[in-house]
Each structure stands twice: as C-alpha cells, then as structure tokens.
Amino acid sequence: MSTAGPLSGRVALVTGVSQDAGIAAALARRLHDLGATVDATGWPAHDAEMPWGEQPLSPMPFAVHRRDLEQAETAAFLIDEVIERHGRLDIVVAAHARSSHQSMSEVDAAELDRCWAVNVRSIVLLAQRFAQVHEPAPPPAPPAGRMIWFTSGQHLAPMDDEIAYAISKGALHQMTVSINHALAATRIVANCINPGPVDTGYATADMHQEMRERFPDQRWGAPDDIANLVEFLVTDSGGWIRGQVIDAEGGLDRAPRPRQDDVVAQSAGKLTGIYRRNEMEQLRSEWD
C-alpha cells in the first residue's frame, strides 16, 4: 500500500518496468513514494533480444505484470485492467520502448513495423482508452489526469545507426501537441520527455567514458534525475506545463568531436602555417 503524499488517492500505470536499473522502475518507485497506487507492466522478452539481455527485477511494493504492447489489443486491455482493479486511473507514464540497432542499409519492413507498433501505436491507443475512461474533476479543481511518454535525441543529432527507433521516437515528439490538445477535453495533461543518455547499464566502458566527458558535471544522467522531472509534472504543481517536449539532458554537449586523425592533421596544419610565416618574415627581413 502506498503512503500519504501529494499523489495519495490517485492511481498510476507505469509501463516498461523490466529491470532495476531502468528509468521505468525508478519512475514507478517514485510515484509509489509520492502516495500513488501504482500498477506496473514490463516485457522482459524485449530485453532478452537486446545486447544487454534480460535483467533481474527486484521485488517491488506493487505488482509488475508482463504485458506485450507490440500487440494492438494490449493497450486498451491494460487501461481496463487497471480500472477493474482500482476503480479509477489518473496517471499513465508510458516508459516502454522497443530498441533497434539497424542502419539505413540494414533496416527492413518488419523492424520498422515493430518499432512503430511498440513505440508509437501503443501510446496512441493508451491515450485513446485513457481519455475514454478517465473521470475528471470539474473546474476549478486542478486536473488530476496526466500522461507522459518519452522521445529521444533524434531532433538534436542524427541517429542513423538506429533508423527504425529514431523515426518512431520522432513521431512521439511530433504528436505531443496534438495528443495533448485532444486529451485536454477530459482534463488530462500530456507531455513528452527526452531524457538524454541515462546510465541504465547498456553502455560499454569506452562509450561510458566518452559520453561522461560531454556532460558539464562529468556524469551521466541517472534514472532519479528523470524521476525528479516526472514528479513535478504529475503533481498539481506541474499542471500548467502542457503539450511540451522537454529536453532533460543535463547540459549534454552534442557537438561532434574530432577524431584522433583529425586532431593530428589540424596540428600538422598549424605547424606548417607557422613554418611558412617564419619563412616569409625571414624573406622580408632580407628584402629590407
């Protein structure tokens, strides 16, 4: 049972809870700590397909069900399931996603369809059913309905090794204003978050070091950094923030870094320029 807090009496659905180090698990725990009754879902079979593999999930103070959001009927089923168990639904945090690591030359129709189904279609269908069953408090009471989903950094830098993933995340980014506007009729406030690189255990040692140096604080983002933002957005304090795509990247510097060969070439070029200037100055002194 959840404790008293700013979300006491509200019911939250969090998707994508499949590993302890993940963003979704941190969000579900945070909402529980804020007093919400949490219903969570995950799909470990997705992680089993990925390089990092299926990871253990420690016992949570709420149930975590296994639901496959690649199936079209799952979204509405999830919403109805929560209503049946708890009698209401106030918050939907859609933190699930299908990762994909195929370039333009590698990607095929099947992978494009799978990313679209999991990353976009399921969230639209979750929003649709949520709006159909949510019972809003009339004004002037603040809106309690919240929906949050997650994009990536595809609008800030190319992600051409993850074509299907990047395209689907771009759709989530672009649909935010329209879906939020559609949900407003039932007093559901919707926003989208780009969490930037978050240390959930997927990065290699070299990647971790290279990315760490791009942050002003010399550290990766942590799941709790994103939970801090979600906490604000889902409580009454965040009700004025609507239809936004929020880049919560901790000041990540995405500027291209020169390769070592480029650095050597630049250094050689600078030395050549110095030698030439010295030669010209010597000739001028002789002419004088």
CSV table of C-alpha atoms in Angstrom, one decimal:
chain,number,residue,atom,x,y,z
A,1,MET,CA,0.0,0.0,0.0
A,2,SER,CA,1.3,3.5,-0.9
A,3,THR,CA,2.0,6.1,1.8
A,4,ALA,CA,0.4,9.5,2.1
A,5,GLY,CA,1.8,12.1,-0.2
A,6,PRO,CA,0.9,14.6,-3.0
A,7,LEU,CA,-0.4,11.7,-5.1
A,8,SER,CA,-2.4,10.0,-2.3
A,9,GLY,CA,-5.7,8.6,-3.7
A,10,ARG,CA,-4.5,8.6,-7.3
A,11,VAL,CA,-3.8,5.6,-9.4
A,12,ALA,CA,-0.9,5.4,-11.8
A,13,LEU,CA,0.0,3.0,-14.6
A,14,VAL,CA,3.7,2.8,-15.5
A,15,THR,CA,4.8,0.7,-18.5
A,16,GLY,CA,8.3,-0.6,-19.3
A,17,VAL,CA,9.3,-1.8,-15.8
A,18,SER,CA,11.6,-4.8,-16.6
A,19,GLN,CA,14.9,-4.1,-14.9
A,20,ASP,CA,16.1,-2.5,-11.6
A,21,ALA,CA,18.4,0.0,-13.4
A,22,GLY,CA,15.8,1.2,-15.8
A,23,ILE,CA,14.1,4.6,-16.0
A,24,ALA,CA,10.6,3.0,-15.7
A,25,ALA,CA,11.4,1.2,-12.4
A,26,ALA,CA,12.7,4.5,-10.9
A,27,LEU,CA,9.5,6.3,-12.0
A,28,ALA,CA,7.2,3.6,-10.7
A,29,ARG,CA,9.0,3.6,-7.3
A,30,ARG,CA,8.9,7.4,-7.2
A,31,LEU,CA,5.1,7.6,-7.9
A,32,HIS,CA,4.6,5.0,-5.2
A,33,ASP,CA,6.7,7.0,-2.7
A,34,LEU,CA,4.6,10.1,-3.6
A,35,GLY,CA,1.5,8.2,-2.4
A,36,ALA,CA,0.0,6.9,-5.7
A,37,THR,CA,-1.4,3.4,-6.1
A,38,VAL,CA,0.9,2.0,-8.8
A,39,ASP,CA,0.1,-0.7,-11.4
A,40,ALA,CA,3.2,-1.5,-13.4
A,41,THR,CA,3.9,-3.6,-16.5
A,42,GLY,CA,7.0,-4.8,-18.3
A,43,TRP,CA,8.1,-7.1,-21.1
A,44,PRO,CA,11.4,-8.8,-20.3
A,45,ALA,CA,11.3,-10.7,-23.6
A,46,HIS,CA,12.3,-7.4,-25.3
A,47,ASP,CA,15.4,-7.2,-23.2
A,48,ALA,CA,16.3,-10.8,-24.0
A,49,GLU,CA,16.5,-9.7,-27.7
A,50,MET,CA,18.9,-6.9,-26.9
A,51,PRO,CA,22.7,-7.0,-26.4
A,52,TRP,CA,22.3,-6.3,-22.6
A,53,GLY,CA,20.0,-9.2,-22.2
A,54,GLU,CA,17.2,-9.8,-19.7
A,55,GLN,CA,18.0,-8.4,-16.3
A,56,PRO,CA,16.6,-9.3,-12.9
A,57,LEU,CA,13.9,-7.2,-11.3
A,58,SER,CA,13.9,-7.0,-7.6
A,59,PRO,CA,10.6,-7.3,-5.7
A,60,MET,CA,8.6,-4.0,-5.8
A,61,PRO,CA,6.0,-2.7,-3.4
A,62,PHE,CA,3.4,-3.1,-6.1
A,63,ALA,CA,2.6,-5.7,-8.8
A,64,VAL,CA,4.5,-5.8,-12.1
A,65,HIS,CA,2.6,-7.6,-14.8
A,66,ARG,CA,4.0,-8.9,-18.1
A,67,ARG,CA,2.2,-7.3,-21.0
A,68,ASP,CA,3.3,-7.2,-24.6
A,69,LEU,CA,2.5,-3.7,-26.1
A,70,GLU,CA,3.5,-4.8,-29.5
A,71,GLN,CA,0.1,-6.4,-29.7
A,72,ALA,CA,-2.6,-3.9,-30.8
A,73,GLU,CA,-5.2,-5.1,-28.2
A,74,THR,CA,-2.9,-4.8,-25.2
A,75,ALA,CA,-3.1,-1.0,-24.7
A,76,ALA,CA,-6.9,-0.9,-24.1
A,77,PHE,CA,-6.7,-4.1,-22.1
A,78,LEU,CA,-4.1,-2.5,-19.8
A,79,ILE,CA,-6.2,0.5,-19.1
A,80,ASP,CA,-9.4,-1.6,-18.5
A,81,GLU,CA,-7.4,-3.9,-16.3
A,82,VAL,CA,-6.3,-1.0,-14.0
A,83,ILE,CA,-9.8,0.4,-13.8
A,84,GLU,CA,-11.1,-3.0,-12.9
A,85,ARG,CA,-8.6,-3.5,-10.1
A,86,HIS,CA,-8.6,0.0,-8.7
A,87,GLY,CA,-11.8,1.7,-9.8
A,88,ARG,CA,-10.0,4.7,-11.4
A,89,LEU,CA,-6.9,5.8,-13.4
A,90,ASP,CA,-5.3,9.2,-13.0
A,91,ILE,CA,-1.7,8.9,-14.4
A,92,VAL,CA,-0.2,7.0,-17.3
A,93,VAL,CA,3.5,7.0,-17.7
A,94,ALA,CA,4.4,5.2,-20.9
A,95,ALA,CA,8.1,4.4,-20.4
A,96,HIS,CA,8.2,1.3,-22.6
A,97,ALA,CA,10.1,1.2,-25.9
A,98,ARG,CA,11.5,-1.1,-28.5
A,99,SER,CA,15.2,-0.5,-29.1
A,100,SER,CA,16.5,-1.1,-32.6
A,101,HIS,CA,20.1,-1.1,-33.9
A,102,GLN,CA,19.9,-1.2,-37.7
A,103,SER,CA,21.3,1.3,-40.2
A,104,MET,CA,19.6,2.6,-43.3
A,105,SER,CA,21.1,-0.3,-45.3
A,106,GLU,CA,20.1,-2.9,-42.8
A,107,VAL,CA,16.6,-1.9,-41.6
A,108,ASP,CA,13.7,-3.9,-43.1
A,109,ALA,CA,9.9,-3.6,-43.2
A,110,ALA,CA,9.5,-6.0,-40.2
A,111,GLU,CA,11.7,-3.9,-37.9
A,112,LEU,CA,10.0,-0.7,-39.0
A,113,ASP,CA,6.6,-2.2,-38.2
A,114,ARG,CA,7.7,-3.5,-34.8
A,115,CYS,CA,9.1,-0.2,-33.7
A,116,TRP,CA,6.0,1.7,-34.9
A,117,ALA,CA,3.8,-0.8,-33.1
A,118,VAL,CA,5.6,-0.6,-29.7
A,119,ASN,CA,6.9,2.9,-29.7
A,120,VAL,CA,4.0,4.9,-31.3
A,121,ARG,CA,0.8,2.9,-31.9
A,122,SER,CA,0.6,1.5,-28.4
A,123,ILE,CA,1.0,5.0,-26.9
A,124,VAL,CA,-1.7,6.5,-29.1
A,125,LEU,CA,-4.0,3.6,-28.1
A,126,LEU,CA,-3.2,4.0,-24.4
A,127,ALA,CA,-4.1,7.7,-24.7
A,128,GLN,CA,-7.3,6.9,-26.6
A,129,ARG,CA,-8.6,4.5,-24.0
A,130,PHE,CA,-7.4,6.6,-21.1
A,131,ALA,CA,-9.4,9.5,-22.4
A,132,GLN,CA,-12.5,7.3,-22.7
A,133,VAL,CA,-12.4,6.1,-19.1
A,134,HIS,CA,-10.9,8.9,-17.1
A,135,GLU,CA,-13.3,10.7,-14.8
A,136,PRO,CA,-12.1,14.3,-14.4
A,137,ALA,CA,-12.8,16.5,-11.6
A,138,PRO,CA,-14.7,19.6,-12.8
A,139,PRO,CA,-13.1,23.0,-12.7
A,140,PRO,CA,-12.0,24.9,-10.6
A,141,ALA,CA,-10.4,21.7,-9.2
A,142,PRO,CA,-6.9,21.2,-10.7
A,143,PRO,CA,-6.7,18.5,-13.4
A,144,ALA,CA,-5.5,15.2,-11.9
A,145,GLY,CA,-5.1,13.4,-15.3
A,146,ARG,CA,-1.6,13.1,-16.5
A,147,MET,CA,0.1,11.2,-19.4
A,148,ILE,CA,3.8,11.2,-20.1
A,149,TRP,CA,5.8,9.5,-22.9
A,150,PHE,CA,9.4,9.6,-23.9
A,151,THR,CA,11.2,10.6,-27.1
A,152,SER,CA,15.0,10.5,-27.7
A,153,GLY,CA,17.6,12.9,-29.1
A,154,GLN,CA,16.8,12.3,-32.8
A,155,HIS,CA,15.7,16.0,-33.2
A,156,LEU,CA,19.1,17.2,-31.8
A,157,ALA,CA,21.6,14.9,-33.6
A,158,PRO,CA,21.5,12.1,-36.2
A,159,MET,CA,20.8,8.6,-35.1
A,160,ASP,CA,21.4,6.8,-38.4
A,161,ASP,CA,22.5,3.5,-36.7
A,162,GLU,CA,19.0,3.3,-35.2
A,163,ILE,CA,16.8,4.3,-38.1
A,164,ALA,CA,13.6,2.5,-37.1
A,165,TYR,CA,13.9,3.6,-33.5
A,166,ALA,CA,14.8,7.2,-34.4
A,167,ILE,CA,11.8,7.5,-36.8
A,168,SER,CA,9.4,6.2,-34.2
A,169,LYS,CA,10.7,8.4,-31.5
A,170,GLY,CA,10.4,11.4,-33.9
A,171,ALA,CA,6.7,10.5,-34.3
A,172,LEU,CA,6.3,10.7,-30.5
A,173,HIS,CA,8.0,14.1,-30.5
A,174,GLN,CA,5.8,15.5,-33.2
A,175,MET,CA,2.5,14.1,-31.9
A,176,THR,CA,2.8,15.7,-28.5
A,177,VAL,CA,1.0,18.9,-29.2
A,178,SER,CA,-1.9,17.2,-31.0
A,179,ILE,CA,-2.4,14.4,-28.5
A,180,ASN,CA,-2.2,16.8,-25.5
A,181,HIS,CA,-4.8,19.0,-27.2
A,182,ALA,CA,-7.1,16.0,-27.8
A,183,LEU,CA,-6.7,14.9,-24.2
A,184,ALA,CA,-7.5,18.3,-22.7
A,185,ALA,CA,-11.2,17.7,-23.2
A,186,THR,CA,-11.1,15.1,-20.4
A,187,ARG,CA,-8.6,17.2,-18.3
A,188,ILE,CA,-5.6,15.0,-19.0
A,189,VAL,CA,-2.4,16.9,-19.2
A,190,ALA,CA,0.2,15.3,-21.5
A,191,ASN,CA,3.9,16.0,-22.0
A,192,CYS,CA,6.9,14.2,-23.7
A,193,ILE,CA,10.4,13.9,-22.2
A,194,ASN,CA,13.7,13.4,-23.9
A,195,PRO,CA,15.8,12.1,-21.0
A,196,GLY,CA,19.1,12.1,-22.9
A,197,PRO,CA,21.7,9.5,-22.2
A,198,VAL,CA,20.8,7.8,-18.9
A,199,ASP,CA,23.1,5.3,-17.2
A,200,THR,CA,20.9,2.1,-17.2
A,201,GLY,CA,23.8,-0.3,-17.8
A,202,TYR,CA,23.7,-0.6,-21.5
A,203,ALA,CA,26.9,1.4,-22.4
A,204,THR,CA,30.3,-0.2,-22.9
A,205,ALA,CA,33.2,1.1,-20.8
A,206,ASP,CA,34.6,3.2,-23.7
A,207,MET,CA,31.2,4.6,-24.5
A,208,HIS,CA,30.5,5.5,-20.9
A,209,GLN,CA,33.8,7.4,-20.6
A,210,GLU,CA,33.4,9.3,-23.8
A,211,MET,CA,29.8,10.3,-23.0
A,212,ARG,CA,30.6,11.2,-19.4
A,213,GLU,CA,33.1,13.9,-20.7
A,214,ARG,CA,30.3,15.5,-22.6
A,215,PHE,CA,28.3,16.5,-19.5
A,216,PRO,CA,29.2,19.7,-17.6
A,217,ASP,CA,29.0,17.7,-14.3
A,218,GLN,CA,31.2,14.9,-15.7
A,219,ARG,CA,28.5,12.3,-15.0
A,220,TRP,CA,25.8,10.5,-16.9
A,221,GLY,CA,22.1,11.1,-16.3
A,222,ALA,CA,20.6,8.8,-13.6
A,223,PRO,CA,17.1,7.4,-13.6
A,224,ASP,CA,16.3,9.5,-10.5
A,225,ASP,CA,17.1,12.7,-12.5
A,226,ILE,CA,14.2,11.8,-14.8
A,227,ALA,CA,12.1,10.8,-11.8
A,228,ASN,CA,12.6,14.3,-10.4
A,229,LEU,CA,11.1,15.8,-13.5
A,230,VAL,CA,8.2,13.4,-13.7
A,231,GLU,CA,7.4,14.0,-10.1
A,232,PHE,CA,6.9,17.7,-10.9
A,233,LEU,CA,4.9,17.1,-14.0
A,234,VAL,CA,2.4,14.6,-12.4
A,235,THR,CA,1.7,16.5,-9.2
A,236,ASP,CA,-0.6,19.5,-9.1
A,237,SER,CA,2.5,21.8,-9.3
A,238,GLY,CA,3.1,20.7,-12.9
A,239,GLY,CA,-0.4,21.2,-14.2
A,240,TRP,CA,0.4,24.3,-16.1
A,241,ILE,CA,3.0,22.6,-18.3
A,242,ARG,CA,1.1,21.1,-21.2
A,243,GLY,CA,1.9,19.7,-24.6
A,244,GLN,CA,5.7,20.2,-24.2
A,245,VAL,CA,8.7,18.2,-25.4
A,246,ILE,CA,11.2,18.6,-22.6
A,247,ASP,CA,14.9,18.0,-23.3
A,248,ALA,CA,16.2,16.9,-19.9
A,249,GLU,CA,19.8,16.1,-20.9
A,250,GLY,CA,21.8,17.7,-18.1
A,251,GLY,CA,23.6,20.1,-20.5
A,252,LEU,CA,24.9,17.3,-22.8
A,253,ASP,CA,27.3,18.7,-25.4
A,254,ARG,CA,26.2,17.0,-28.7
A,255,ALA,CA,28.8,18.8,-30.8
A,256,PRO,CA,30.8,16.4,-33.0
A,257,ARG,CA,34.2,15.6,-31.5
A,258,PRO,CA,37.2,15.4,-33.9
A,259,ARG,CA,38.8,12.0,-34.4
A,260,GLN,CA,42.4,11.5,-33.4
A,261,ASP,CA,43.5,11.6,-37.0
A,262,ASP,CA,41.7,14.9,-37.4
A,263,VAL,CA,43.5,16.3,-34.4
A,264,VAL,CA,46.9,15.2,-35.8
A,265,ALA,CA,46.1,16.8,-39.2
A,266,GLN,CA,44.9,20.0,-37.6
A,267,SER,CA,48.1,20.2,-35.5
A,268,ALA,CA,50.3,19.5,-38.6
A,269,GLY,CA,48.4,22.2,-40.5
A,270,LYS,CA,49.1,24.7,-37.7
A,271,LEU,CA,52.8,23.8,-37.6
A,272,THR,CA,53.0,24.2,-41.4
A,273,GLY,CA,51.4,27.6,-41.2
A,274,ILE,CA,53.9,28.6,-38.5
A,275,TYR,CA,56.9,27.5,-40.6
A,276,ARG,CA,55.5,29.4,-43.7
A,277,ARG,CA,55.1,32.6,-41.6
A,278,ASN,CA,58.6,32.3,-40.3
A,279,GLU,CA,59.9,31.8,-43.9
A,280,MET,CA,58.0,34.9,-45.1
A,281,GLU,CA,59.3,37.0,-42.2
A,282,GLN,CA,62.9,35.9,-42.9
A,283,LEU,CA,62.5,36.9,-46.7
A,284,ARG,CA,61.0,40.2,-45.8
A,285,SER,CA,63.9,40.9,-43.4
A,286,GLU,CA,66.4,40.1,-46.3
A,287,TRP,CA,64.5,42.4,-48.7
A,288,ASP,CA,64.6,45.2,-46.2
